[in-house]
Amino acid sequence: MRSILLLLTQVVATVLGATVIPPSTWNYTYPWPVQYHNFTSQRLNLSMAYMDVAPKNASYSSNKTMVLLHGKNFCGATWEDTARRLSTHGYRVIIPDQIGFCKSSKPPAYQFSLQQLARNTHLLLSSLGIETTYVLGHSMGGMLATRFALMYTEQTSHLILTNPIGLEDWKALGVPWRNLDALYQSELATNYTSIRTYQQSTYYVNTWKPEYDVWVNMLVSLYQTAPENKTFAWNMAQTTDMVLTQPVMYEFGLITVKTLLLIGTEDTTAIGKAWSPPDVQAKLGKYDVLGKETAARIPGAELVEFGDLGHSPQVQDSERYHAALLAWLDSSN
Ligand SMILES: *[C@@H]1O[C@H](CO)[C@@H](O)[C@H](O)[C@H]1NC(C)=O
Ligand SMILES: *[C@@H]1O[C@H](CO)[C@@H](O)[C@H](O)[C@H]1NC(C)=O
Ligand SMILES: *[C@@H]1O[C@H](CO)[C@@H](O)[C@H](O)[C@H]1NC(C)=O
Ligand SMILES: *[C@@H]1O[C@H](CO)[C@@H](O)[C@H](O)[C@H]1NC(C)=O
Ligand SMILES: *[C@@H]1O[C@H](CO)[C@@H](O)[C@H](O)[C@H]1NC(C)=O
Ligand SMILES: *[C@@H]1O[C@H](CO)[C@@H](O)[C@H](O)[C@H]1NC(C)=O
Ligand SMILES: *[C@@H]1O[C@H](CO)[C@@H](O)[C@H](O)[C@H]1NC(C)=O
């Protein structure tokens, strides 16, 4: 019934000259009210979901804004802990879901690029009257934050990267290209076990705590029960292709904003490692080296390493991660 209505909406919209891709009806509960930024992109009328968290401690309000960019296996909701702390610290926090992800529109056809996602984010921020902002990105969100800082330097006061992906060019190191139909088939096969196994080894240094299940179950509900789960799987295949084929690392030297790298050095993330030959696998995802290399490439970048943490240091050791983040924020103007 719902999908018939959806189809009907799209048919009517097409007749009117634009295809409306409504926001997701995925019913996962977010920690703050979800709002929608409607805009036209690539001949589609899209809705970008976001949360806008006011500074809680008004007396300490710095009038500063931070935008939090989620990773590829994450949603805006994953930032709850960080957003609460930043809000208490006087920041207004904007947390978008990118197009194709989570509660935002999932277009059946969309030319995904980091530039396009950066522009979508820029338009959202501009619609909210935000002229300049801190930008914090994790995982794929780190790649996106880098692209954003390169394209919208005026709008970026500071750049913070937490275990960003794309610190190396996987394809140049030998990762074979994988066609979208094959990527889509893998996405369709995603289940609790496959997500947990991956997260345990790359995010949490082969440990597991019951609270990590929250983020596994969030993804399971997107893949297995969300009404538009097939389009989501397709969008995830498309964004895998996007990060694999669109490196930003060659432009690290062009970044002009103050930059902080927060790196769990036990991370081993590398897109395409799973389908690469063993000699290629052996070269990839060495965050104990990649963090230092990246800090040397970005002019003036500061590096904080967590020697015992993996891909999600903000989840694995929230206290230590946020202490490092807030200390840097307080010391850099
Ligand atoms: C799509 O968005 C444009 C610009 O906001 C608007 O003029 C148009 O009416 C919308 N189309 C539909 C079918 O809603
Ligand atoms: C955004 O678009 C959706 C339909 O796609 C509509 O339900 C919603 O009311 C719109 N929101 C705003 C703020 O215009
Ligand atoms: C969300 O949807 C799923 C599947 O459609 C359902 O099992 C679940 O109870 C719903 N949750 C909420 C909070 O509505
Ligand atoms: C607000 O921030 C100030 C300055 O850091 C602090 O002294 C005060 O305790 C904070 N208030 C609350 C309610 O957190
Ligand atoms: C924040 O903005 C308000 C309104 O523009 C202004 O009155 C206040 O002085 C500003 N506070 C700081 C710390 O800049
Ligand atoms: C989950 O997926 C993996 C591989 O993707 C598969 O081997 C396993 O049988 C699946 N488990 C369930 C319960 O479907
Ligand atoms: C997509 O969701 C439907 C239920 O809404 C479910 O039957 C189907 O198995 C899901 N697809 C995948 C690939 O999990």
Short mmCIF file of C-alpha atoms and ligand atoms in Angstrom, two decimals:
data_model
loop_
_atom_site.label_atom_id
_atom_site.label_comp_id
_atom_site.label_asym_id
_atom_site.label_seq_id
_atom_site.Cartn_x
_atom_site.Cartn_y
_atom_site.Cartn_z
CA MET A 1 0.00 0.00 0.00
CA ARG A 2 2.70 2.41 1.07
CA SER A 3 4.81 1.63 -1.97
CA ILE A 4 1.79 2.08 -4.28
CA LEU A 5 1.23 5.53 -2.75
CA LEU A 6 4.91 6.26 -3.17
CA LEU A 7 4.79 5.23 -6.80
CA LEU A 8 1.66 7.33 -7.34
CA THR A 9 3.36 10.38 -5.82
CA GLN A 10 6.29 9.89 -8.15
CA VAL A 11 4.10 9.42 -11.23
CA VAL A 12 2.12 12.59 -10.45
CA ALA A 13 5.34 14.47 -9.83
CA THR A 14 6.84 13.26 -13.10
CA VAL A 15 3.79 14.53 -14.98
CA LEU A 16 4.32 17.89 -13.27
CA GLY A 17 7.91 17.93 -14.50
CA ALA A 18 9.94 16.95 -11.44
CA THR A 19 10.32 13.68 -9.63
CA VAL A 20 9.72 13.92 -5.91
CA ILE A 21 11.68 11.46 -3.82
CA PRO A 22 10.06 11.82 -0.41
CA PRO A 23 12.02 11.46 2.80
CA SER A 24 12.49 7.98 4.18
CA THR A 25 9.70 6.43 6.20
CA TRP A 26 12.28 4.43 8.19
CA ASN A 27 10.87 4.61 11.69
CA TYR A 28 14.05 4.50 13.81
CA THR A 29 13.81 6.95 16.70
CA TYR A 30 16.29 9.83 16.65
CA PRO A 31 17.35 11.66 19.81
CA TRP A 32 16.11 15.09 18.62
CA PRO A 33 13.30 16.17 16.27
CA VAL A 34 14.09 15.40 12.64
CA GLN A 35 13.64 18.28 10.22
CA TYR A 36 13.79 18.27 6.44
CA HIS A 37 15.56 20.50 3.99
CA ASN A 38 13.77 20.20 0.64
CA PHE A 39 15.75 21.06 -2.46
CA THR A 40 16.06 20.20 -6.13
CA SER A 41 19.09 18.28 -7.32
CA GLN A 42 19.69 16.30 -10.49
CA ARG A 43 16.05 16.83 -11.61
CA LEU A 44 14.77 15.40 -8.35
CA ASN A 45 13.01 17.07 -5.46
CA LEU A 46 14.78 15.65 -2.46
CA SER A 47 14.49 15.88 1.31
CA MET A 48 17.56 15.96 3.46
CA ALA A 49 16.89 14.99 7.07
CA TYR A 50 18.78 16.78 9.82
CA MET A 51 18.75 17.52 13.51
CA ASP A 52 19.44 21.03 14.78
CA VAL A 53 20.56 20.90 18.42
CA ALA A 54 20.62 24.20 20.29
CA PRO A 55 23.45 25.07 22.67
CA LYS A 56 22.26 23.82 26.05
CA ASN A 57 24.48 25.99 28.17
CA ALA A 58 23.37 29.42 27.01
CA SER A 59 25.60 31.25 29.46
CA TYR A 60 28.59 29.58 27.86
CA SER A 61 27.27 29.98 24.35
CA SER A 62 30.08 30.75 21.97
CA ASN A 63 27.69 31.30 19.06
CA LYS A 64 29.70 28.60 17.34
CA THR A 65 28.18 25.92 15.18
CA MET A 66 29.47 22.45 14.46
CA VAL A 67 28.23 20.23 11.67
CA LEU A 68 28.68 16.48 12.24
CA LEU A 69 29.07 14.32 9.13
CA HIS A 70 28.27 10.64 9.56
CA GLY A 71 30.16 7.76 7.99
CA LYS A 72 28.96 5.22 5.49
CA ASN A 73 27.81 2.63 8.04
CA PHE A 74 26.36 5.30 10.29
CA CYS A 75 23.52 7.81 10.56
CA GLY A 76 23.09 11.21 12.13
CA ALA A 77 21.74 9.40 15.20
CA THR A 78 25.15 7.83 15.81
CA TRP A 79 26.42 11.28 16.82
CA GLU A 80 24.10 11.57 19.85
CA ASP A 81 26.85 11.37 22.48
CA THR A 82 29.12 13.86 20.69
CA ALA A 83 26.23 16.25 20.00
CA ARG A 84 25.13 16.26 23.66
CA ARG A 85 28.63 17.11 24.80
CA LEU A 86 29.08 19.84 22.20
CA SER A 87 25.69 21.32 23.05
CA THR A 88 26.62 21.40 26.74
CA HIS A 89 29.85 23.03 25.67
CA GLY A 90 27.92 25.88 24.03
CA TYR A 91 27.80 24.76 20.41
CA ARG A 92 24.82 24.66 18.10
CA VAL A 93 25.08 21.26 16.41
CA ILE A 94 23.72 20.43 12.96
CA ILE A 95 23.53 16.72 12.13
CA PRO A 96 22.47 15.85 8.59
CA ASP A 97 21.72 12.48 7.05
CA GLN A 98 23.22 12.57 3.56
CA ILE A 99 21.00 11.88 0.54
CA GLY A 100 20.81 8.09 0.12
CA PHE A 101 21.29 7.49 3.85
CA CYS A 102 19.09 6.88 6.86
CA LYS A 103 16.11 9.28 7.05
CA SER A 104 16.87 11.27 3.90
CA SER A 105 15.49 10.64 0.39
CA LYS A 106 16.89 7.56 -1.30
CA PRO A 107 16.82 8.22 -5.03
CA PRO A 108 16.69 5.17 -7.32
CA ALA A 109 19.03 7.05 -9.65
CA TYR A 110 21.52 9.69 -8.46
CA GLN A 111 25.01 10.66 -9.57
CA PHE A 112 26.73 10.35 -6.20
CA SER A 113 29.88 12.36 -5.73
CA LEU A 114 31.58 13.79 -2.67
CA GLN A 115 31.22 17.18 -4.38
CA GLN A 116 27.46 16.70 -4.72
CA LEU A 117 27.09 15.66 -1.07
CA ALA A 118 29.26 18.63 -0.03
CA ARG A 119 27.05 20.95 -2.06
CA ASN A 120 23.88 19.46 -0.55
CA THR A 121 25.34 20.05 2.92
CA HIS A 122 26.38 23.59 1.97
CA LEU A 123 22.84 24.38 0.79
CA LEU A 124 21.36 23.00 4.00
CA LEU A 125 23.70 25.12 6.15
CA SER A 126 23.05 28.21 4.05
CA SER A 127 19.29 27.69 4.36
CA LEU A 128 19.81 27.79 8.14
CA GLY A 129 21.77 31.05 7.88
CA ILE A 130 25.04 29.45 8.93
CA GLU A 131 27.87 31.44 7.39
CA THR A 132 30.76 29.69 9.08
CA THR A 133 31.00 26.44 11.01
CA TYR A 134 33.26 23.81 12.48
CA VAL A 135 33.05 20.64 10.38
CA LEU A 136 33.63 17.26 12.00
CA GLY A 137 33.52 14.14 9.87
CA HIS A 138 33.96 10.49 10.74
CA SER A 139 34.85 7.67 8.32
CA MET A 140 33.24 8.53 4.94
CA GLY A 141 32.11 11.74 6.65
CA GLY A 142 35.81 12.62 7.01
CA MET A 143 36.32 12.30 3.27
CA LEU A 144 33.23 14.43 2.77
CA ALA A 145 34.35 17.00 5.35
CA THR A 146 37.67 17.31 3.51
CA ARG A 147 35.90 17.87 0.19
CA PHE A 148 33.59 20.38 1.91
CA ALA A 149 36.55 22.32 3.33
CA LEU A 150 38.15 22.44 -0.13
CA MET A 151 34.97 23.62 -1.88
CA TYR A 152 33.49 25.84 0.83
CA THR A 153 36.55 27.20 2.58
CA GLU A 154 34.71 30.41 3.56
CA GLN A 155 32.03 28.40 5.33
CA THR A 156 34.55 26.20 7.16
CA SER A 157 36.25 27.65 10.24
CA HIS A 158 37.84 24.40 11.44
CA LEU A 159 38.08 20.85 10.10
CA ILE A 160 38.12 17.83 12.39
CA LEU A 161 38.62 14.35 10.99
CA THR A 162 37.96 11.23 13.05
CA ASN A 163 39.30 8.06 11.44
CA PRO A 164 38.48 9.37 7.99
CA ILE A 165 38.62 6.91 5.14
CA GLY A 166 40.46 7.79 1.96
CA LEU A 167 43.82 8.54 3.59
CA GLU A 168 45.26 6.33 0.84
CA ASP A 169 44.15 5.74 -2.77
CA TRP A 170 43.03 2.13 -2.60
CA LYS A 171 42.69 1.67 -6.36
CA ALA A 172 46.22 3.01 -6.96
CA LEU A 173 47.44 0.44 -4.41
CA GLY A 174 45.86 -2.39 -6.39
CA VAL A 175 42.25 -2.75 -5.23
CA PRO A 176 40.33 -4.03 -8.27
CA TRP A 177 37.28 -2.07 -9.39
CA ARG A 178 34.08 -3.85 -8.51
CA ASN A 179 30.98 -3.32 -10.59
CA LEU A 180 27.87 -1.83 -9.02
CA ASP A 181 25.73 -4.92 -9.59
CA ALA A 182 28.18 -7.05 -7.61
CA LEU A 183 28.37 -4.40 -4.86
CA TYR A 184 24.57 -4.34 -4.76
CA GLN A 185 24.39 -8.13 -4.31
CA SER A 186 26.75 -7.90 -1.31
CA GLU A 187 24.66 -5.09 0.17
CA LEU A 188 21.50 -7.20 -0.17
CA ALA A 189 23.18 -10.02 1.75
CA THR A 190 23.90 -7.78 4.75
CA ASN A 191 22.66 -9.15 8.07
CA TYR A 192 23.35 -8.86 11.80
CA THR A 193 26.24 -11.33 11.66
CA SER A 194 27.99 -9.72 8.71
CA ILE A 195 27.70 -6.23 10.24
CA ARG A 196 28.80 -7.29 13.70
CA THR A 197 31.75 -9.35 12.44
CA TYR A 198 33.00 -6.37 10.44
CA GLN A 199 32.52 -3.85 13.25
CA GLN A 200 34.12 -6.07 15.86
CA SER A 201 37.35 -6.40 13.89
CA THR A 202 37.68 -2.87 12.46
CA TYR A 203 35.85 -0.62 14.93
CA TYR A 204 36.50 -2.21 18.29
CA VAL A 205 39.86 -4.02 18.05
CA ASN A 206 38.28 -7.50 18.26
CA THR A 207 36.36 -6.73 21.44
CA TRP A 208 32.60 -6.54 21.95
CA LYS A 209 30.36 -4.82 24.46
CA PRO A 210 26.57 -5.13 24.53
CA GLU A 211 26.14 -1.37 23.90
CA TYR A 212 27.83 -1.70 20.51
CA ASP A 213 24.74 -3.65 19.39
CA VAL A 214 22.76 -0.41 19.20
CA TRP A 215 24.59 0.62 16.04
CA VAL A 216 24.48 -2.85 14.52
CA ASN A 217 20.72 -3.06 15.05
CA MET A 218 20.23 0.40 13.59
CA LEU A 219 21.86 -0.81 10.35
CA VAL A 220 20.01 -4.13 10.42
CA SER A 221 16.69 -2.26 10.52
CA LEU A 222 17.76 -0.12 7.54
CA TYR A 223 18.83 -3.12 5.49
CA GLN A 224 16.14 -5.59 6.49
CA THR A 225 12.94 -3.79 7.51
CA ALA A 226 13.01 -0.20 6.22
CA PRO A 227 10.33 0.19 3.52
CA GLU A 228 12.84 1.43 0.92
CA ASN A 229 15.56 -1.04 1.90
CA LYS A 230 16.39 -2.09 -1.66
CA THR A 231 16.98 1.46 -2.80
CA PHE A 232 19.07 1.96 0.31
CA ALA A 233 21.19 -1.08 -0.63
CA TRP A 234 21.60 0.36 -4.12
CA ASN A 235 22.60 3.76 -2.76
CA MET A 236 25.14 2.03 -0.51
CA ALA A 237 26.60 0.25 -3.54
CA GLN A 238 26.79 3.59 -5.34
CA THR A 239 28.53 5.30 -2.44
CA THR A 240 31.06 2.47 -2.16
CA ASP A 241 31.91 3.15 -5.80
CA MET A 242 32.02 6.87 -4.96
CA VAL A 243 34.61 6.61 -2.19
CA LEU A 244 36.68 4.08 -4.13
CA THR A 245 36.86 6.12 -7.33
CA GLN A 246 37.00 9.69 -5.95
CA PRO A 247 40.08 10.14 -3.76
CA VAL A 248 40.56 13.45 -1.91
CA MET A 249 44.02 12.63 -0.50
CA TYR A 250 45.87 14.25 -3.43
CA GLU A 251 44.39 17.58 -2.33
CA PHE A 252 45.33 17.44 1.37
CA GLY A 253 48.05 20.02 0.70
CA LEU A 254 45.43 22.53 -0.47
CA ILE A 255 43.54 22.62 2.84
CA THR A 256 43.85 26.07 4.41
CA VAL A 257 41.65 25.75 7.51
CA LYS A 258 42.80 24.68 10.96
CA THR A 259 42.68 20.90 11.05
CA LEU A 260 42.65 18.26 13.77
CA LEU A 261 43.04 14.54 13.14
CA LEU A 262 41.71 12.19 15.82
CA ILE A 263 42.90 8.71 14.94
CA GLY A 264 42.38 5.32 16.53
CA THR A 265 45.51 3.64 15.21
CA GLU A 266 44.19 0.08 15.55
CA ASP A 267 41.74 0.85 12.72
CA THR A 268 42.26 -1.29 9.61
CA THR A 269 39.51 0.08 7.37
CA ALA A 270 40.20 0.00 3.62
CA ILE A 271 37.50 0.01 0.97
CA GLY A 272 37.86 -3.01 -1.29
CA LYS A 273 40.25 -4.88 1.00
CA ALA A 274 37.75 -7.74 1.25
CA TRP A 275 37.88 -8.41 -2.50
CA SER A 276 41.59 -7.71 -3.04
CA PRO A 277 44.37 -10.27 -3.46
CA PRO A 278 46.40 -11.00 -0.29
CA ASP A 279 49.47 -8.96 -1.34
CA VAL A 280 47.25 -5.90 -1.84
CA GLN A 281 45.35 -6.53 1.40
CA ALA A 282 48.66 -6.53 3.26
CA LYS A 283 49.38 -2.94 2.19
CA LEU A 284 46.06 -1.37 3.17
CA GLY A 285 44.47 0.32 6.15
CA LYS A 286 47.48 0.89 8.38
CA TYR A 287 46.15 3.78 10.45
CA ASP A 288 49.24 3.84 12.68
CA VAL A 289 51.10 5.11 9.59
CA LEU A 290 48.26 6.86 7.73
CA GLY A 291 47.46 9.32 10.54
CA LYS A 292 51.03 10.61 10.64
CA GLU A 293 51.32 10.75 6.84
CA THR A 294 48.09 12.72 6.59
CA ALA A 295 49.05 15.14 9.37
CA ALA A 296 52.27 15.83 7.46
CA ARG A 297 50.34 16.53 4.23
CA ILE A 298 47.73 18.93 5.64
CA PRO A 299 49.39 22.28 6.40
CA GLY A 300 49.52 22.89 10.15
CA ALA A 301 47.37 19.89 11.01
CA GLU A 302 47.44 18.58 14.57
CA LEU A 303 47.29 14.87 15.27
CA VAL A 304 45.96 13.04 18.31
CA GLU A 305 46.41 9.27 18.19
CA PHE A 306 44.68 6.67 20.33
CA GLY A 307 47.03 3.71 20.27
CA ASP A 308 44.51 1.17 21.53
CA LEU A 309 41.36 2.25 19.66
CA GLY A 310 39.87 1.31 16.31
CA HIS A 311 37.68 2.95 13.67
CA SER A 312 35.14 4.49 16.08
CA PRO A 313 37.13 6.01 18.95
CA GLN A 314 34.17 8.25 19.88
CA VAL A 315 32.16 5.10 20.66
CA GLN A 316 34.91 2.85 21.98
CA ASP A 317 36.28 5.33 24.52
CA SER A 318 33.88 8.23 24.59
CA GLU A 319 35.50 9.99 27.58
CA ARG A 320 38.99 10.00 26.16
CA TYR A 321 37.90 10.91 22.65
CA HIS A 322 35.72 13.83 23.74
CA ALA A 323 38.31 15.11 26.21
CA ALA A 324 40.78 15.38 23.32
CA LEU A 325 38.20 17.01 21.05
CA LEU A 326 37.02 19.59 23.59
CA ALA A 327 40.58 20.42 24.66
CA TRP A 328 41.49 21.22 21.05
CA LEU A 329 38.31 23.23 20.51
CA ASP A 330 39.04 25.31 23.62
CA SER A 331 42.65 25.91 22.64
CA SER A 332 42.15 26.82 18.98
CA ASN A 333 40.31 29.94 17.94
C1 LIG B 1 10.09 20.58 -7.12
O1 LIG B 1 10.75 21.68 -6.54
C2 LIG B 1 10.62 22.86 -7.29
C3 LIG B 1 11.53 23.91 -6.64
O2 LIG B 1 11.28 24.00 -5.27
C4 LIG B 1 9.16 23.29 -7.30
O3 LIG B 1 8.99 24.46 -8.06
C5 LIG B 1 8.33 22.16 -7.91
O4 LIG B 1 6.95 22.49 -7.80
C6 LIG B 1 8.58 20.87 -7.21
N1 LIG B 1 7.91 19.80 -7.93
C7 LIG B 1 7.01 19.01 -7.37
C8 LIG B 1 6.37 18.01 -8.27
O5 LIG B 1 6.72 19.07 -6.18
C1 LIG B 2 9.41 18.46 2.13
O1 LIG B 2 8.90 17.56 1.17
C2 LIG B 2 8.04 16.54 1.68
C3 LIG B 2 7.56 15.67 0.54
O2 LIG B 2 8.58 15.16 -0.21
C4 LIG B 2 6.84 17.19 2.36
O3 LIG B 2 6.07 16.15 2.96
C5 LIG B 2 7.31 18.16 3.42
O4 LIG B 2 6.17 18.85 3.95
C6 LIG B 2 8.26 19.18 2.86
N1 LIG B 2 8.81 19.98 3.95
C7 LIG B 2 8.99 21.28 3.89
C8 LIG B 2 9.59 21.93 5.09
O5 LIG B 2 8.68 21.91 2.89
C1 LIG B 3 9.31 0.06 12.88
O1 LIG B 3 8.99 -0.78 11.80
C2 LIG B 3 9.26 -2.14 12.04
C3 LIG B 3 9.06 -2.92 10.76
O2 LIG B 3 8.15 -2.32 9.91
C4 LIG B 3 8.39 -2.61 13.19
O3 LIG B 3 8.65 -3.97 13.47
C5 LIG B 3 8.69 -1.76 14.42
O4 LIG B 3 7.81 -2.10 15.47
C6 LIG B 3 8.54 -0.28 14.12
N1 LIG B 3 9.04 0.49 15.23
C7 LIG B 3 8.45 1.59 15.67
C8 LIG B 3 9.14 2.32 16.78
O5 LIG B 3 7.41 2.02 15.21
C1 LIG B 4 27.94 26.28 31.61
O1 LIG B 4 29.28 26.56 31.25
C2 LIG B 4 30.01 27.24 32.27
C3 LIG B 4 31.38 27.55 31.69
O2 LIG B 4 32.04 26.38 31.30
C4 LIG B 4 30.09 26.34 33.50
O3 LIG B 4 30.75 27.04 34.54
C5 LIG B 4 28.68 26.00 33.96
O4 LIG B 4 28.72 25.07 35.02
C6 LIG B 4 27.89 25.36 32.81
N1 LIG B 4 26.51 25.11 33.20
C7 LIG B 4 25.91 23.94 32.99
C8 LIG B 4 24.46 23.88 33.42
O5 LIG B 4 26.47 22.99 32.47
C1 LIG B 5 26.24 35.68 20.55
O1 LIG B 5 25.32 36.34 19.73
C2 LIG B 5 24.48 37.25 20.43
C3 LIG B 5 23.43 37.74 19.46
O2 LIG B 5 23.98 38.03 18.22
C4 LIG B 5 25.33 38.36 21.04
O3 LIG B 5 24.51 39.25 21.78
C5 LIG B 5 26.38 37.76 21.96
O4 LIG B 5 27.25 38.74 22.44
C6 LIG B 5 27.18 36.70 21.22
N1 LIG B 5 28.07 36.01 22.16
C7 LIG B 5 29.36 35.75 21.91
C8 LIG B 5 30.09 35.01 22.98
O5 LIG B 5 29.89 36.09 20.88
C1 LIG B 6 24.56 -13.53 7.10
O1 LIG B 6 25.38 -13.25 5.99
C2 LIG B 6 26.50 -14.08 5.89
C3 LIG B 6 27.38 -13.59 4.77
O2 LIG B 6 26.97 -12.35 4.26
C4 LIG B 6 26.05 -15.51 5.67
O3 LIG B 6 27.17 -16.36 5.60
C5 LIG B 6 25.14 -15.94 6.81
O4 LIG B 6 24.61 -17.20 6.54
C6 LIG B 6 24.02 -14.95 7.01
N1 LIG B 6 23.32 -15.28 8.23
C7 LIG B 6 22.01 -15.31 8.32
C8 LIG B 6 21.44 -15.63 9.66
O5 LIG B 6 21.29 -15.09 7.36
C1 LIG B 7 13.51 -5.49 2.73
O1 LIG B 7 12.42 -5.33 3.59
C2 LIG B 7 11.39 -6.29 3.41
C3 LIG B 7 10.30 -5.95 4.38
O2 LIG B 7 9.97 -4.60 4.34
C4 LIG B 7 11.92 -7.68 3.65
O3 LIG B 7 10.94 -8.63 3.37
C5 LIG B 7 13.14 -7.95 2.77
O4 LIG B 7 13.71 -9.18 3.10
C6 LIG B 7 14.15 -6.85 2.97
N1 LIG B 7 15.26 -7.03 2.05
C7 LIG B 7 16.49 -7.37 2.48
C8 LIG B 7 17.51 -7.48 1.41
O5 LIG B 7 16.76 -7.55 3.64
#
